[in-house]
PDB file of C-alpha atoms and ligand atoms in Angstrom:
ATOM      1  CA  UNK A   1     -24.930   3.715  31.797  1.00 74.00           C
ATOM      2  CA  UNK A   2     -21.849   1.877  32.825  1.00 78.00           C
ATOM      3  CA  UNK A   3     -18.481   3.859  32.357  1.00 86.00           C
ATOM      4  CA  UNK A   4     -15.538   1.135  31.866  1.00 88.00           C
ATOM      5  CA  UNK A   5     -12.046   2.685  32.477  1.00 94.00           C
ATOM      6  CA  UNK A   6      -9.436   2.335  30.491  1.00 96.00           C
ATOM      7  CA  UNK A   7      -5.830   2.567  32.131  1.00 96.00           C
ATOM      8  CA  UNK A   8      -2.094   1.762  30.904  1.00 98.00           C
ATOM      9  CA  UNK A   9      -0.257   0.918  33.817  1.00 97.00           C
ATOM     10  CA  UNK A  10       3.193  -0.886  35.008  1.00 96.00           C
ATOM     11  CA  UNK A  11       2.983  -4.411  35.124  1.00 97.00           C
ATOM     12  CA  UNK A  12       3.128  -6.125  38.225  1.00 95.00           C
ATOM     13  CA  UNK A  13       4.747  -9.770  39.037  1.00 95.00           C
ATOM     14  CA  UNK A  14       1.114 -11.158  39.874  1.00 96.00           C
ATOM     15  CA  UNK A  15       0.191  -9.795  36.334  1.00 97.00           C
ATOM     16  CA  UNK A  16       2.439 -12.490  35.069  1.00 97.00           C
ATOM     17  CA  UNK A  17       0.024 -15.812  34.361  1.00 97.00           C
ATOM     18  CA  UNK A  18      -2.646 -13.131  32.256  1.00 96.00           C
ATOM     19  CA  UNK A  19       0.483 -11.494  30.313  1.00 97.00           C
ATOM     20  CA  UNK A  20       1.474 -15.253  29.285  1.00 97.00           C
ATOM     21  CA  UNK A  21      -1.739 -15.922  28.212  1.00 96.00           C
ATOM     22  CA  UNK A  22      -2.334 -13.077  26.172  1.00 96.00           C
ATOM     23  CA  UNK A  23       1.232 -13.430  24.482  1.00 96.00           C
ATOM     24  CA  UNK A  24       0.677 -17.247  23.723  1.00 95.00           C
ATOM     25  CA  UNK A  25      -2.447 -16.133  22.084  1.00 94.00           C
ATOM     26  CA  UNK A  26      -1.855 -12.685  20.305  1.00 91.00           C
ATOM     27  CA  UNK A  27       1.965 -14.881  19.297  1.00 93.00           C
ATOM     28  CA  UNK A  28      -0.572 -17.614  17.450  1.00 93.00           C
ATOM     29  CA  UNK A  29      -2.780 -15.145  15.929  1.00 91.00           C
ATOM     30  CA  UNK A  30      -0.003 -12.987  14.723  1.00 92.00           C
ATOM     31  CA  UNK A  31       2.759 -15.446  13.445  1.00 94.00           C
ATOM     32  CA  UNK A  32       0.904 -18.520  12.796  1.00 93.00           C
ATOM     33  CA  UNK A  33       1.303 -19.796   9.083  1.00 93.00           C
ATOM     34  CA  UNK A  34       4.659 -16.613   9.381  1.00 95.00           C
ATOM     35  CA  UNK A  35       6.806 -18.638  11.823  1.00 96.00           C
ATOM     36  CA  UNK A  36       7.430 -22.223  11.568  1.00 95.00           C
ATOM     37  CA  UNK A  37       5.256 -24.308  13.973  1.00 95.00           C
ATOM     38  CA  UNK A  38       7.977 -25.950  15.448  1.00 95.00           C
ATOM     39  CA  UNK A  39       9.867 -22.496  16.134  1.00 95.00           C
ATOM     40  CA  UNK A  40       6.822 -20.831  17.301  1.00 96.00           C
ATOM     41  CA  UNK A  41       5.820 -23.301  19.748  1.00 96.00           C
ATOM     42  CA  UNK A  42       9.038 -23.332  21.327  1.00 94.00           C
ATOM     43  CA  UNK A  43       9.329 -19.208  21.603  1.00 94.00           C
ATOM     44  CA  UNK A  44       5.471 -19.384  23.418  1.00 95.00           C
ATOM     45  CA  UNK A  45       6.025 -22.065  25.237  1.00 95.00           C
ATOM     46  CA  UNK A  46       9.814 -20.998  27.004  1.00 95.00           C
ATOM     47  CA  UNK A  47       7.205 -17.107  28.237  1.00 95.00           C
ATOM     48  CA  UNK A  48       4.950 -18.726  30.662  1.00 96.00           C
ATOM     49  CA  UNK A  49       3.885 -16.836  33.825  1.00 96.00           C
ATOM     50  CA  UNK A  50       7.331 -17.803  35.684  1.00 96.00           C
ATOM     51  CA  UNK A  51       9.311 -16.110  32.652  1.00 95.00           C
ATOM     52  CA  UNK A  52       7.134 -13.083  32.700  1.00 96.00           C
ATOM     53  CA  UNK A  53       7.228 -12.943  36.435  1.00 95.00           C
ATOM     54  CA  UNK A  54      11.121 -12.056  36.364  1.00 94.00           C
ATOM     55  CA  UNK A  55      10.809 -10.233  33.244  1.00 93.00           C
ATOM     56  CA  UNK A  56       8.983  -7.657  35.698  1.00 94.00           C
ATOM     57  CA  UNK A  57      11.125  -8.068  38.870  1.00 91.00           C
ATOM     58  CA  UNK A  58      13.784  -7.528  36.944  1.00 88.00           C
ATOM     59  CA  UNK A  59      13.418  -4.223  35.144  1.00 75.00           C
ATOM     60  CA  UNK A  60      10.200  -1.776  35.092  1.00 66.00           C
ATOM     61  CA  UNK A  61       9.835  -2.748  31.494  1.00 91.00           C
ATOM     62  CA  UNK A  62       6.898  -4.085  30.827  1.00 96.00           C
ATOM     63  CA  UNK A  63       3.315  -2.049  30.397  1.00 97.00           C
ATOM     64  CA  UNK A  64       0.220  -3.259  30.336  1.00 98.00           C
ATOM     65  CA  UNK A  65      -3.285  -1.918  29.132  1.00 98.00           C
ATOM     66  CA  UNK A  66      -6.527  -3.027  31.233  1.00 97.00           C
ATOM     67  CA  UNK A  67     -10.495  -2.376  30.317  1.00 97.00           C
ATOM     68  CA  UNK A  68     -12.590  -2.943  33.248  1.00 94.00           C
ATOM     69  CA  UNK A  69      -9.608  -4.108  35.490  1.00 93.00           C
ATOM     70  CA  UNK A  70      -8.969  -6.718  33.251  1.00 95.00           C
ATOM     71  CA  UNK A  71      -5.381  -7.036  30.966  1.00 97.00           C
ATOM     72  CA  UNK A  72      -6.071  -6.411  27.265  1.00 97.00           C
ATOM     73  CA  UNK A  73      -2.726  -6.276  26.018  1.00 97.00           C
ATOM     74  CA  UNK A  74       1.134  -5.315  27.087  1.00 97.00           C
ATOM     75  CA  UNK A  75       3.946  -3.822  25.225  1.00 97.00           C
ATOM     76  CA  UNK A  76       7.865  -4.294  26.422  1.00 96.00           C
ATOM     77  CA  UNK A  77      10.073  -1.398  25.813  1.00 97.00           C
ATOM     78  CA  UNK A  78      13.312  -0.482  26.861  1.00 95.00           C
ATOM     79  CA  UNK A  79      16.785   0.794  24.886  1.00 95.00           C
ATOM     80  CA  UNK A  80      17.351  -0.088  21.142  1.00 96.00           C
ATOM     81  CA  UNK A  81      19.371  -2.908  20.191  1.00 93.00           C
ATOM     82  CA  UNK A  82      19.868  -1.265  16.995  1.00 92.00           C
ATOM     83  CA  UNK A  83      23.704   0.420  17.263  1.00 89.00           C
ATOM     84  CA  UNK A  84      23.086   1.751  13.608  1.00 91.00           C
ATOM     85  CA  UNK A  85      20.137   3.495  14.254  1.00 95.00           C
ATOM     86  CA  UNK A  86      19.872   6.653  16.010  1.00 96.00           C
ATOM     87  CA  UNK A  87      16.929   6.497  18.009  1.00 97.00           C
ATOM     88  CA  UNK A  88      17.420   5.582  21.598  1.00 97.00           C
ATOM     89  CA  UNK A  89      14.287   3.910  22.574  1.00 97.00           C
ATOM     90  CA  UNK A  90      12.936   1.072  21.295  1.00 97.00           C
ATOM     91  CA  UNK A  91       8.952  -0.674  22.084  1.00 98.00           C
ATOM     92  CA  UNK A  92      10.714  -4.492  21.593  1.00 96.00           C
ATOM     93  CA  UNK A  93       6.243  -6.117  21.577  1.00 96.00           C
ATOM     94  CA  UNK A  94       3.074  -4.759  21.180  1.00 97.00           C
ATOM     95  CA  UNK A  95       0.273  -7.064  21.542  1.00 96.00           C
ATOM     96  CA  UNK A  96      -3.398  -6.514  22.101  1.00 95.00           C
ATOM     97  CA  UNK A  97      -5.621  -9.515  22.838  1.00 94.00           C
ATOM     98  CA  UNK A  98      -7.312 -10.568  19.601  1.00 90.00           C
ATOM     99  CA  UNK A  99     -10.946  -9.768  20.729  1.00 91.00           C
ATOM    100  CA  UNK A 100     -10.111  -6.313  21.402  1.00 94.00           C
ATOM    101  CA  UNK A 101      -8.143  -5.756  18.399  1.00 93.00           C
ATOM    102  CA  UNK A 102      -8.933  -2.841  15.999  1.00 94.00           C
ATOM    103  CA  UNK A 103     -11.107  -0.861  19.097  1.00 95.00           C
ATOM    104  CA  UNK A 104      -8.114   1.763  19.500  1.00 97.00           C
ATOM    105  CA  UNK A 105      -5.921   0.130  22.143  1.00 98.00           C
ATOM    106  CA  UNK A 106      -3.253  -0.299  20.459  1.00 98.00           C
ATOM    107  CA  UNK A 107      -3.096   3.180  19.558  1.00 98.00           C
ATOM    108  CA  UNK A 108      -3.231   3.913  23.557  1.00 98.00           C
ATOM    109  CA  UNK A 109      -0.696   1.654  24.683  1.00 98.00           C
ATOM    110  CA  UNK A 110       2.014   2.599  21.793  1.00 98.00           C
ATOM    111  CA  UNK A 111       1.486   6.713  22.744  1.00 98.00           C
ATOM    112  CA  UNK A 112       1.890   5.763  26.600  1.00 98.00           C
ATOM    113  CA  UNK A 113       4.974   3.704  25.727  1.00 98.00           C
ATOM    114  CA  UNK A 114       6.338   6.328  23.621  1.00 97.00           C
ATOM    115  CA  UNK A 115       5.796   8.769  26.267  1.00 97.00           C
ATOM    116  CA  UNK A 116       7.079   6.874  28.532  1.00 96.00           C
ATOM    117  CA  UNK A 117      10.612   6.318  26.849  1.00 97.00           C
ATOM    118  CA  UNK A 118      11.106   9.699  26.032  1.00 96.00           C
ATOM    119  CA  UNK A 119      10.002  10.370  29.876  1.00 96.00           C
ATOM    120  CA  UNK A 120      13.267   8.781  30.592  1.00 95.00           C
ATOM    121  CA  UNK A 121      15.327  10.770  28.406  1.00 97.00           C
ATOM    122  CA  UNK A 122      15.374   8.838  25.583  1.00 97.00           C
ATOM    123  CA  UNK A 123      15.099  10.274  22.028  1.00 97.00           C
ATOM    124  CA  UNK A 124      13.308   8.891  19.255  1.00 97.00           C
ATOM    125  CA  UNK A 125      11.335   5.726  19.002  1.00 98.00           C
ATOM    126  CA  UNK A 126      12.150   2.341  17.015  1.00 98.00           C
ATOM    127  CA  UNK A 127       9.855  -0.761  16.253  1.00 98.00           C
ATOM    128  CA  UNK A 128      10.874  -4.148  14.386  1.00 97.00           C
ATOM    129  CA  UNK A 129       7.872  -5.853  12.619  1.00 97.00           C
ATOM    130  CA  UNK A 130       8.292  -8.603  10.419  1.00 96.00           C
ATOM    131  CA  UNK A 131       7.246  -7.547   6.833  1.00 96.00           C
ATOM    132  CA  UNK A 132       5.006 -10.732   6.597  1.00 95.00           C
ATOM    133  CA  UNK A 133       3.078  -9.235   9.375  1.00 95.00           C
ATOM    134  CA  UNK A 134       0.483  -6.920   7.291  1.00 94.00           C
ATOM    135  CA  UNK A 135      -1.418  -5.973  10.719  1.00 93.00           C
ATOM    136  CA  UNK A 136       1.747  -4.500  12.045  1.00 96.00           C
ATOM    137  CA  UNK A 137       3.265  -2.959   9.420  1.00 97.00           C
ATOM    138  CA  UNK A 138      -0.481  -0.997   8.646  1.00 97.00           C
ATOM    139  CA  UNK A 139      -0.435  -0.351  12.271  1.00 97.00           C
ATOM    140  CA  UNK A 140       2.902   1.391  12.787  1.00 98.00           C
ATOM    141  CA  UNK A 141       2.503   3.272   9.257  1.00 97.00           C
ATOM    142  CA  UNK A 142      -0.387   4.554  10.570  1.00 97.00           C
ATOM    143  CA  UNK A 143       0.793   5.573  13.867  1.00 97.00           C
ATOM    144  CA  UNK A 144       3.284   7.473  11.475  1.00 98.00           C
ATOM    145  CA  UNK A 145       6.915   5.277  11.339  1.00 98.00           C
ATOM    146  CA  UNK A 146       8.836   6.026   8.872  1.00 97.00           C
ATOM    147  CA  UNK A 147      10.303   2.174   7.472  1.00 96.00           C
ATOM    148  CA  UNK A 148      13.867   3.004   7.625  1.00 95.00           C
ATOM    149  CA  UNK A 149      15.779  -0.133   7.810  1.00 95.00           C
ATOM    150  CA  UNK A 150      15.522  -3.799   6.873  1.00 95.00           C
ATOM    151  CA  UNK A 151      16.633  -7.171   8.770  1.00 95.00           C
ATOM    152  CA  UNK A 152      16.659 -10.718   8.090  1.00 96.00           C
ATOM    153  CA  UNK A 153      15.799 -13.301  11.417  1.00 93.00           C
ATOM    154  CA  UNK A 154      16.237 -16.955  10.834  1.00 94.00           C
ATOM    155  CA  UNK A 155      13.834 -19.350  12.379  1.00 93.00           C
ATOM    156  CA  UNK A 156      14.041 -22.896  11.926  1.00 91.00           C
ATOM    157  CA  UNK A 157      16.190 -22.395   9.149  1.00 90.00           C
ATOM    158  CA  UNK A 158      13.566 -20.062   7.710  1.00 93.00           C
ATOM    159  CA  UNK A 159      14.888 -16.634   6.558  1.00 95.00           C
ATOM    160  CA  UNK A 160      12.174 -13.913   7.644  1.00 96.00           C
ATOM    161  CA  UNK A 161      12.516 -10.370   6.593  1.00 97.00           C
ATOM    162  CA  UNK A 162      12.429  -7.553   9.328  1.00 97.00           C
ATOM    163  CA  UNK A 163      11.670  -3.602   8.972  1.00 97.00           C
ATOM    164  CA  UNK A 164      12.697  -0.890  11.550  1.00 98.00           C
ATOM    165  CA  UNK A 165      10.132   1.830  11.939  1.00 98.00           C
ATOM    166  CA  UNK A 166      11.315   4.743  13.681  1.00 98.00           C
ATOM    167  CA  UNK A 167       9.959   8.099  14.980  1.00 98.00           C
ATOM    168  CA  UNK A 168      12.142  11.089  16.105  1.00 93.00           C
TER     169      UNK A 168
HETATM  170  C1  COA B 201      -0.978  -4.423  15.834  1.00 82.12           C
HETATM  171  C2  COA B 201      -1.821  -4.165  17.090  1.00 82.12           C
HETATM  172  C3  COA B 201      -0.902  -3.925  18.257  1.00 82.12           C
HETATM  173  C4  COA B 201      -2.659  -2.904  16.854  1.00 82.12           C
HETATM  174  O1  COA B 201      -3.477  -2.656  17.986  1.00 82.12           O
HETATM  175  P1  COA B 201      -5.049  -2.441  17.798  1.00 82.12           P
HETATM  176  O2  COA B 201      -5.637  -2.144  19.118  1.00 82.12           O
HETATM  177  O3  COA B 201      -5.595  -3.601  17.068  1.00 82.12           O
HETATM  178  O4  COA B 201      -5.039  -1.133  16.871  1.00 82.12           O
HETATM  179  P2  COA B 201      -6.031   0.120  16.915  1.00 82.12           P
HETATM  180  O5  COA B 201      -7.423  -0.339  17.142  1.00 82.12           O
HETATM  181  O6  COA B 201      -5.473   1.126  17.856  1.00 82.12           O
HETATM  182  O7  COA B 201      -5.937   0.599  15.400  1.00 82.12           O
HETATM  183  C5  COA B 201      -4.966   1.484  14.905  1.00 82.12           C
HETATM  184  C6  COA B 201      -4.703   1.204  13.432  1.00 82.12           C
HETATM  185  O8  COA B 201      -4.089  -0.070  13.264  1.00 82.12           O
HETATM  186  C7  COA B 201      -4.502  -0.665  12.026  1.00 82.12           C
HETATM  187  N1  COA B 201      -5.174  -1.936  12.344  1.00 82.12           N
HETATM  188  C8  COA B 201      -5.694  -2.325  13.518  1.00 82.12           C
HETATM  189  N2  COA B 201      -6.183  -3.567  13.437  1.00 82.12           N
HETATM  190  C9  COA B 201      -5.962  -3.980  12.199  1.00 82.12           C
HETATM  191  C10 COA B 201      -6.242  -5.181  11.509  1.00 82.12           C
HETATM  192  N3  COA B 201      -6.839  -6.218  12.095  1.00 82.12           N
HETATM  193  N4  COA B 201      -5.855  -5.279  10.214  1.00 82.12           N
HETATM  194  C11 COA B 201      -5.231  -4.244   9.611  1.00 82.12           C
HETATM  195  N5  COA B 201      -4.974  -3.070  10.220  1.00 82.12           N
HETATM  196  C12 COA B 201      -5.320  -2.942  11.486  1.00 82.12           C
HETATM  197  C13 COA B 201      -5.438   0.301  11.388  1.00 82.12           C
HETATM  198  O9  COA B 201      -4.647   1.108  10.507  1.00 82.12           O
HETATM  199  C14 COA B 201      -5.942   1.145  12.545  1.00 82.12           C
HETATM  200  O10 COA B 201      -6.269   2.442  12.162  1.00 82.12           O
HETATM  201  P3  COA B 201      -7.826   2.820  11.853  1.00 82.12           P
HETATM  202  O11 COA B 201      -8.589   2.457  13.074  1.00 82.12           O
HETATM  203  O12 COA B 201      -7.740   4.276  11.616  1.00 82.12           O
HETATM  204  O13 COA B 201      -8.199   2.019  10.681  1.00 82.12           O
HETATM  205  C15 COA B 201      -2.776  -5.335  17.407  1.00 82.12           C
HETATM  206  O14 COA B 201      -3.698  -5.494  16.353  1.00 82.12           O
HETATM  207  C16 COA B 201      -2.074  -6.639  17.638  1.00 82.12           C
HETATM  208  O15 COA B 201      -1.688  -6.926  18.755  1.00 82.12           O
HETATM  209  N6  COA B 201      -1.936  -7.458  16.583  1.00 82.12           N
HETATM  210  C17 COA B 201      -1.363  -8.755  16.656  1.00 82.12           C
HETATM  211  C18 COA B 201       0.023  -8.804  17.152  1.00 82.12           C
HETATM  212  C19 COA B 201       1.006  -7.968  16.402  1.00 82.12           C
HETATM  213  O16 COA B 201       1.145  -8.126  15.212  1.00 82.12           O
HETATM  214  N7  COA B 201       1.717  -7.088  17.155  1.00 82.12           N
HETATM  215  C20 COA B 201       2.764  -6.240  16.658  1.00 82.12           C
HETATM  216  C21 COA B 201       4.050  -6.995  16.680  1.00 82.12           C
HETATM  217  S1  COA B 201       5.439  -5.977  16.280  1.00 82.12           S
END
Protein backbone atom coordinates (compact mmCIF):
# COMPACT_ATOMS: atom_id res chain seq x y z
CA UNK A 1 0.00 0.00 0.00
CA UNK A 2 1.43 3.39 -0.62
CA UNK A 3 0.58 6.10 2.10
CA UNK A 4 0.72 9.71 0.30
CA UNK A 5 1.02 12.58 2.88
CA UNK A 6 -0.82 15.32 2.89
CA UNK A 7 0.77 18.59 4.48
CA UNK A 8 -0.22 22.48 4.55
CA UNK A 9 2.83 24.26 4.89
CA UNK A 10 4.42 27.99 4.44
CA UNK A 11 5.30 28.76 1.10
CA UNK A 12 8.70 29.15 0.17
CA UNK A 13 10.30 31.66 -2.60
CA UNK A 14 11.38 28.50 -4.78
CA UNK A 15 7.62 27.50 -4.49
CA UNK A 16 6.99 30.49 -6.63
CA UNK A 17 6.99 29.15 -10.57
CA UNK A 18 4.33 26.00 -9.26
CA UNK A 19 2.11 28.68 -7.23
CA UNK A 20 1.93 30.75 -10.67
CA UNK A 21 1.00 27.94 -12.44
CA UNK A 22 -1.62 26.72 -10.37
CA UNK A 23 -3.15 30.36 -10.02
CA UNK A 24 -3.07 30.94 -13.91
CA UNK A 25 -4.94 27.76 -14.10
CA UNK A 26 -7.42 27.49 -11.07
CA UNK A 27 -7.89 31.84 -12.23
CA UNK A 28 -9.13 30.30 -15.90
CA UNK A 29 -11.17 27.61 -14.53
CA UNK A 30 -12.79 29.75 -11.96
CA UNK A 31 -13.47 33.17 -13.73
CA UNK A 32 -13.46 32.30 -17.27
CA UNK A 33 -16.80 33.30 -19.11
CA UNK A 34 -17.17 35.61 -15.11
CA UNK A 35 -14.32 38.06 -15.89
CA UNK A 36 -13.79 39.67 -19.11
CA UNK A 37 -11.01 38.00 -21.20
CA UNK A 38 -9.19 40.95 -21.65
CA UNK A 39 -9.25 41.75 -17.73
CA UNK A 40 -8.50 38.29 -16.81
CA UNK A 41 -5.59 37.84 -18.91
CA UNK A 42 -4.00 40.82 -17.69
CA UNK A 43 -4.63 39.93 -13.69
CA UNK A 44 -2.86 36.15 -14.59
CA UNK A 45 -0.49 37.30 -16.57
CA UNK A 46 1.04 40.50 -14.12
CA UNK A 47 1.37 36.83 -10.98
CA UNK A 48 4.07 34.95 -12.64
CA UNK A 49 6.73 33.17 -10.53
CA UNK A 50 8.79 36.61 -10.07
CA UNK A 51 5.49 38.25 -8.53
CA UNK A 52 4.85 35.32 -6.32
CA UNK A 53 8.47 35.11 -5.39
CA UNK A 54 8.25 38.59 -3.46
CA UNK A 55 4.80 38.01 -2.48
CA UNK A 56 6.62 35.37 -0.09
CA UNK A 57 9.83 37.30 0.79
CA UNK A 58 7.86 39.84 1.66
CA UNK A 59 5.38 38.70 4.28
CA UNK A 60 4.77 34.94 5.63
CA UNK A 61 1.46 35.12 3.88
CA UNK A 62 1.07 32.72 1.65
CA UNK A 63 0.17 28.76 2.44
CA UNK A 64 0.34 26.14 0.40
CA UNK A 65 -1.16 22.49 0.40
CA UNK A 66 1.10 19.54 -1.14
CA UNK A 67 0.02 15.63 -1.85
CA UNK A 68 2.99 13.57 -2.39
CA UNK A 69 5.46 16.59 -2.16
CA UNK A 70 3.85 18.09 -4.88
CA UNK A 71 1.72 21.78 -4.61
CA UNK A 72 -2.03 21.21 -4.98
CA UNK A 73 -3.25 24.46 -4.15
CA UNK A 74 -2.37 27.82 -1.92
CA UNK A 75 -4.49 30.23 -0.10
CA UNK A 76 -3.17 34.03 0.83
CA UNK A 77 -4.37 35.38 4.05
CA UNK A 78 -3.52 38.15 6.05
CA UNK A 79 -5.69 41.26 7.84
CA UNK A 80 -9.14 42.32 6.41
CA UNK A 81 -9.44 45.11 4.16
CA UNK A 82 -12.91 45.36 5.18
CA UNK A 83 -12.98 48.54 7.91
CA UNK A 84 -16.84 47.84 8.23
CA UNK A 85 -16.62 44.49 9.15
CA UNK A 86 -15.59 43.23 12.39
CA UNK A 87 -13.64 40.31 11.81
CA UNK A 88 -9.93 40.78 11.83
CA UNK A 89 -8.64 38.17 9.56
CA UNK A 90 -9.29 37.76 6.26
CA UNK A 91 -8.18 34.37 3.64
CA UNK A 92 -7.82 37.16 0.47
CA UNK A 93 -7.52 33.33 -2.34
CA UNK A 94 -8.24 29.94 -2.06
CA UNK A 95 -7.41 27.88 -4.94
CA UNK A 96 -7.03 24.17 -5.37
CA UNK A 97 -5.68 22.82 -8.67
CA UNK A 98 -8.63 21.73 -10.80
CA UNK A 99 -7.74 17.94 -10.87
CA UNK A 100 -7.82 17.73 -7.25
CA UNK A 101 -10.85 19.68 -6.78
CA UNK A 102 -13.84 18.28 -4.77
CA UNK A 103 -11.26 15.43 -2.91
CA UNK A 104 -11.41 17.53 0.49
CA UNK A 105 -8.45 19.90 0.13
CA UNK A 106 -9.97 22.70 0.15
CA UNK A 107 -11.61 21.94 3.27
CA UNK A 108 -7.86 21.32 4.73
CA UNK A 109 -6.25 24.30 3.58
CA UNK A 110 -9.25 26.84 4.65
CA UNK A 111 -9.22 25.12 8.54
CA UNK A 112 -5.24 25.49 8.56
CA UNK A 113 -5.62 29.08 7.34
CA UNK A 114 -8.23 29.81 9.76
CA UNK A 115 -6.18 28.42 12.43
CA UNK A 116 -3.55 30.01 11.49
CA UNK A 117 -5.03 33.67 11.64
CA UNK A 118 -6.56 33.26 14.77
CA UNK A 119 -2.96 31.74 15.87
CA UNK A 120 -1.89 35.26 15.47
CA UNK A 121 -4.43 36.84 17.47
CA UNK A 122 -6.77 37.62 15.10
CA UNK A 123 -10.55 37.21 15.64
CA UNK A 124 -12.98 36.08 13.26
CA UNK A 125 -12.56 35.09 9.68
CA UNK A 126 -13.75 36.96 6.34
CA UNK A 127 -13.85 35.68 2.62
CA UNK A 128 -14.92 37.73 -0.64
CA UNK A 129 -16.31 35.46 -3.46
CA UNK A 130 -17.86 36.79 -6.36
CA UNK A 131 -21.60 35.75 -6.41
CA UNK A 132 -21.16 34.51 -10.08
CA UNK A 133 -18.79 32.04 -8.66
CA UNK A 134 -21.35 29.06 -7.67
CA UNK A 135 -18.23 26.73 -6.63
CA UNK A 136 -17.23 29.26 -4.07
CA UNK A 137 -20.11 30.47 -2.73
CA UNK A 138 -21.33 26.39 -2.13
CA UNK A 139 -17.93 26.00 -0.77
CA UNK A 140 -17.77 28.67 1.93
CA UNK A 141 -21.63 28.02 2.85
CA UNK A 142 -20.65 24.80 3.49
CA UNK A 143 -17.64 25.41 5.46
CA UNK A 144 -20.36 27.44 7.46
CA UNK A 145 -19.98 31.54 6.42
CA UNK A 146 -22.53 33.35 7.17
CA UNK A 147 -23.05 35.92 3.70
CA UNK A 148 -23.04 39.09 5.53
CA UNK A 149 -22.16 41.79 3.18
CA UNK A 150 -22.29 42.63 -0.51
CA UNK A 151 -19.69 44.49 -2.96
CA UNK A 152 -19.58 45.56 -6.41
CA UNK A 153 -15.79 45.21 -8.39
CA UNK A 154 -15.56 46.69 -11.81
CA UNK A 155 -13.55 44.94 -14.42
CA UNK A 156 -13.23 46.16 -17.77
CA UNK A 157 -16.02 48.28 -17.25
CA UNK A 158 -17.96 45.22 -16.12
CA UNK A 159 -19.81 45.62 -12.77
CA UNK A 160 -19.37 42.18 -10.78
CA UNK A 161 -21.16 41.60 -7.58
CA UNK A 162 -19.11 40.53 -4.41
CA UNK A 163 -20.32 38.73 -1.01
CA UNK A 164 -18.38 38.78 2.35
CA UNK A 165 -18.62 35.53 4.24
CA UNK A 166 -17.54 35.73 7.67
CA UNK A 167 -17.01 33.40 10.68
CA UNK A 168 -16.54 34.58 14.34
C1 LIG B 1 -13.57 26.35 -4.00
C2 LIG B 1 -12.41 25.39 -3.75
C3 LIG B 1 -11.31 26.11 -3.02
C4 LIG B 1 -12.92 24.25 -2.86
O1 LIG B 1 -11.88 23.31 -2.63
P1 LIG B 1 -12.13 21.76 -2.92
O2 LIG B 1 -10.91 21.02 -2.54
O3 LIG B 1 -12.59 21.61 -4.31
O4 LIG B 1 -13.31 21.47 -1.88
P2 LIG B 1 -13.55 20.17 -0.98
O5 LIG B 1 -13.25 18.95 -1.77
O6 LIG B 1 -12.85 20.36 0.31
O7 LIG B 1 -15.14 20.24 -0.82
C5 LIG B 1 -15.80 20.96 0.19
C6 LIG B 1 -17.18 21.39 -0.30
O8 LIG B 1 -17.06 22.35 -1.35
C7 LIG B 1 -18.14 22.21 -2.28
N1 LIG B 1 -17.56 21.89 -3.60
C8 LIG B 1 -16.34 21.42 -3.87
N2 LIG B 1 -16.15 21.30 -5.19
C9 LIG B 1 -17.27 21.72 -5.77
C10 LIG B 1 -17.68 21.83 -7.11
N3 LIG B 1 -16.89 21.51 -8.13
N4 LIG B 1 -18.92 22.33 -7.36
C11 LIG B 1 -19.73 22.68 -6.33
N5 LIG B 1 -19.39 22.55 -5.04
C12 LIG B 1 -18.18 22.10 -4.76
C13 LIG B 1 -18.98 21.09 -1.78
O9 LIG B 1 -20.01 21.68 -0.97
C14 LIG B 1 -18.04 20.29 -0.89
O10 LIG B 1 -18.70 19.64 0.15
P3 LIG B 1 -19.10 18.07 -0.01
O11 LIG B 1 -17.84 17.35 -0.32
O12 LIG B 1 -19.65 17.76 1.33
O13 LIG B 1 -20.07 18.01 -1.11
C15 LIG B 1 -11.86 24.77 -5.05
O14 LIG B 1 -12.86 24.01 -5.68
C16 LIG B 1 -11.34 25.79 -6.02
O15 LIG B 1 -10.18 26.16 -5.95
N6 LIG B 1 -12.19 26.23 -6.96
C17 LIG B 1 -11.83 27.13 -8.00
C18 LIG B 1 -11.32 28.44 -7.54
C19 LIG B 1 -12.23 29.20 -6.63
O16 LIG B 1 -13.35 29.46 -6.98
N7 LIG B 1 -11.68 29.58 -5.45
C20 LIG B 1 -12.33 30.38 -4.46
C21 LIG B 1 -12.14 31.83 -4.79
S1 LIG B 1 -12.73 32.90 -3.52
Amino acid sequence: MTTVTIDVRRADPEDAAEIAAIHHEAWQGAYCGIIPHRALASMINRRGPDWWASAIKRAASVLVIEVGGRIAGYATIGRSRSRDLKQQGEIYELYVKPEYQGTGLGTRLFAAARDRLSGHGLKGLVVWALEDNDTATTFYHGMGGRDIAEGVEIFDQKALRKVAFVWN
